[in-house]
Amino acid sequence: QVQLVESGGGLVQPGGSLRLSCAASGITFSVYFMGWYRQTPGKERELVAVISTGGTTNIPDSVKGRFTVSRDNAKNTVYLQMNSLKPEDTAVYYCSAGISMALGIYWGQGTQVTVSS
């Protein structure tokens, strides 16, 4: 049974930082692209970070310079470091695994990130 379990979400003030973690089980973690999407009510899910099996990252311009993604294959875990957070970063963040930069084969349950003073 495949499981992607996110943690690390919560409430943070504007300008603050959070690190999300996603622990995977039931898959050969090292052969999957891993990453993160986010979604707010009424909007489509938005890709925010991807890391390939070889460690190449893809960060969209909307969060480039503030978000970084990393992976620890020994721990079957992918991380999303979010700095200089803005209210518009408020969303549910989903971990995902796939065989390309599009991810989307497996999904976590999501973790809420709220940026507010």
Tab-separated table of C-alpha atoms in Angstrom:
chain	number	residue	atom	x	y	z
A	1	GLN	CA	0.000	0.000	0.000
A	2	VAL	CA	1.439	3.326	-1.081
A	3	GLN	CA	1.373	6.127	1.451
A	4	LEU	CA	2.626	9.692	1.227
A	5	VAL	CA	2.314	11.411	4.591
A	6	GLU	CA	2.881	15.159	4.819
A	7	SER	CA	3.779	17.041	7.966
A	8	GLY	CA	4.999	20.475	8.990
A	9	GLY	CA	2.092	22.672	7.981
A	10	GLY	CA	0.574	25.261	10.250
A	11	LEU	CA	0.069	28.947	10.890
A	12	VAL	CA	2.957	31.330	10.251
A	13	GLN	CA	3.278	35.095	10.078
A	14	PRO	CA	4.132	36.848	6.811
A	15	GLY	CA	7.865	36.732	6.247
A	16	GLY	CA	8.217	33.550	8.235
A	17	SER	CA	9.392	30.096	7.227
A	18	LEU	CA	8.077	26.563	7.289
A	19	ARG	CA	9.515	23.233	6.234
A	20	LEU	CA	7.145	20.586	4.984
A	21	SER	CA	8.097	16.925	4.980
A	22	CYS	CA	6.608	14.042	3.056
A	23	ALA	CA	7.435	10.504	4.110
A	24	ALA	CA	6.784	7.843	1.492
A	25	SER	CA	6.184	4.143	1.957
A	26	GLY	CA	5.142	1.320	-0.341
A	27	ILE	CA	7.148	2.633	-3.304
A	28	THR	CA	10.751	2.463	-4.469
A	29	PHE	CA	11.266	6.074	-3.521
A	30	SER	CA	14.528	6.648	-5.357
A	31	VAL	CA	13.042	5.962	-8.806
A	32	TYR	CA	10.246	8.499	-8.497
A	33	PHE	CA	10.152	12.187	-9.208
A	34	MET	CA	8.852	13.837	-6.045
A	35	GLY	CA	7.377	17.209	-5.338
A	36	TRP	CA	4.652	19.465	-4.145
A	37	TYR	CA	1.450	21.018	-5.390
A	38	ARG	CA	-0.786	23.473	-3.601
A	39	GLN	CA	-4.450	24.307	-3.892
A	40	THR	CA	-6.794	26.982	-2.623
A	41	PRO	CA	-10.604	26.793	-2.773
A	42	GLY	CA	-11.968	27.451	-6.231
A	43	LYS	CA	-8.580	27.229	-7.932
A	44	GLU	CA	-6.749	24.512	-9.796
A	45	ARG	CA	-3.939	22.665	-8.143
A	46	GLU	CA	-0.637	24.504	-8.729
A	47	LEU	CA	2.768	22.883	-9.009
A	48	VAL	CA	5.264	24.533	-6.640
A	49	ALA	CA	8.323	22.290	-6.666
A	50	VAL	CA	9.648	19.117	-8.241
A	51	ILE	CA	12.852	17.170	-7.738
A	52	SER	CA	13.961	14.479	-10.132
A	53	THR	CA	15.522	11.156	-9.298
A	54	GLY	CA	18.914	12.718	-9.971
A	55	GLY	CA	18.276	15.801	-7.854
A	56	THR	CA	17.375	18.282	-10.590
A	57	THR	CA	14.786	20.728	-9.336
A	58	ASN	CA	12.050	22.681	-11.056
A	59	ILE	CA	10.644	25.683	-9.198
A	60	PRO	CA	8.076	27.942	-10.885
A	61	ASP	CA	8.651	31.676	-11.011
A	62	SER	CA	5.794	32.293	-8.553
A	63	VAL	CA	7.880	30.874	-5.687
A	64	LYS	CA	11.418	30.838	-7.107
A	65	GLY	CA	13.942	32.271	-4.695
A	66	ARG	CA	11.691	31.534	-1.713
A	67	PHE	CA	10.926	27.810	-1.967
A	68	THR	CA	13.418	24.981	-2.272
A	69	VAL	CA	12.847	21.259	-2.583
A	70	SER	CA	15.162	18.472	-1.483
A	71	ARG	CA	15.022	14.742	-0.980
A	72	ASP	CA	16.650	12.164	1.262
A	73	ASN	CA	16.464	8.790	-0.448
A	74	ALA	CA	17.774	7.033	2.648
A	75	LYS	CA	14.760	8.312	4.591
A	76	ASN	CA	12.248	8.077	1.714
A	77	THR	CA	11.408	11.706	2.410
A	78	VAL	CA	11.016	14.859	0.346
A	79	TYR	CA	11.116	18.322	1.855
A	80	LEU	CA	9.782	21.734	0.907
A	81	GLN	CA	11.545	24.649	2.551
A	82	MET	CA	9.408	27.770	2.330
A	83	ASN	CA	10.918	31.136	3.253
A	84	SER	CA	9.642	34.711	3.112
A	85	LEU	CA	6.107	33.423	3.177
A	86	LYS	CA	3.295	35.631	1.926
A	87	PRO	CA	-0.447	35.519	2.614
A	88	GLU	CA	-0.961	34.331	-0.968
A	89	ASP	CA	1.027	31.202	-0.145
A	90	THR	CA	-1.874	30.097	2.041
A	91	ALA	CA	-3.114	26.780	0.645
A	92	VAL	CA	-3.314	23.073	1.203
A	93	TYR	CA	0.024	21.614	0.145
A	94	TYR	CA	0.074	18.137	-1.363
A	95	CYS	CA	3.012	15.820	-1.781
A	96	SER	CA	3.070	13.839	-5.013
A	97	ALA	CA	5.145	11.172	-6.726
A	98	GLY	CA	5.415	10.460	-10.407
A	99	ILE	CA	7.562	9.309	-13.295
A	100	SER	CA	8.005	12.761	-14.771
A	101	MET	CA	8.128	16.397	-13.703
A	102	ALA	CA	4.309	16.375	-13.814
A	103	LEU	CA	4.178	13.993	-10.829
A	104	GLY	CA	0.583	12.916	-10.146
A	105	ILE	CA	0.710	9.136	-9.754
A	106	TYR	CA	0.491	9.113	-5.992
A	107	TRP	CA	-0.764	11.819	-3.662
A	108	GLY	CA	-0.633	12.611	0.009
A	109	GLN	CA	-3.618	13.776	2.022
A	110	GLY	CA	-2.439	17.376	2.144
A	111	THR	CA	-1.303	19.723	4.879
A	112	GLN	CA	-2.689	23.197	5.508
A	113	VAL	CA	-0.348	26.182	5.403
A	114	THR	CA	-1.797	29.488	6.568
A	115	VAL	CA	0.189	32.711	6.329
A	116	SER	CA	-1.453	35.413	8.379
A	117	SER	CA	-0.681	38.007	11.001
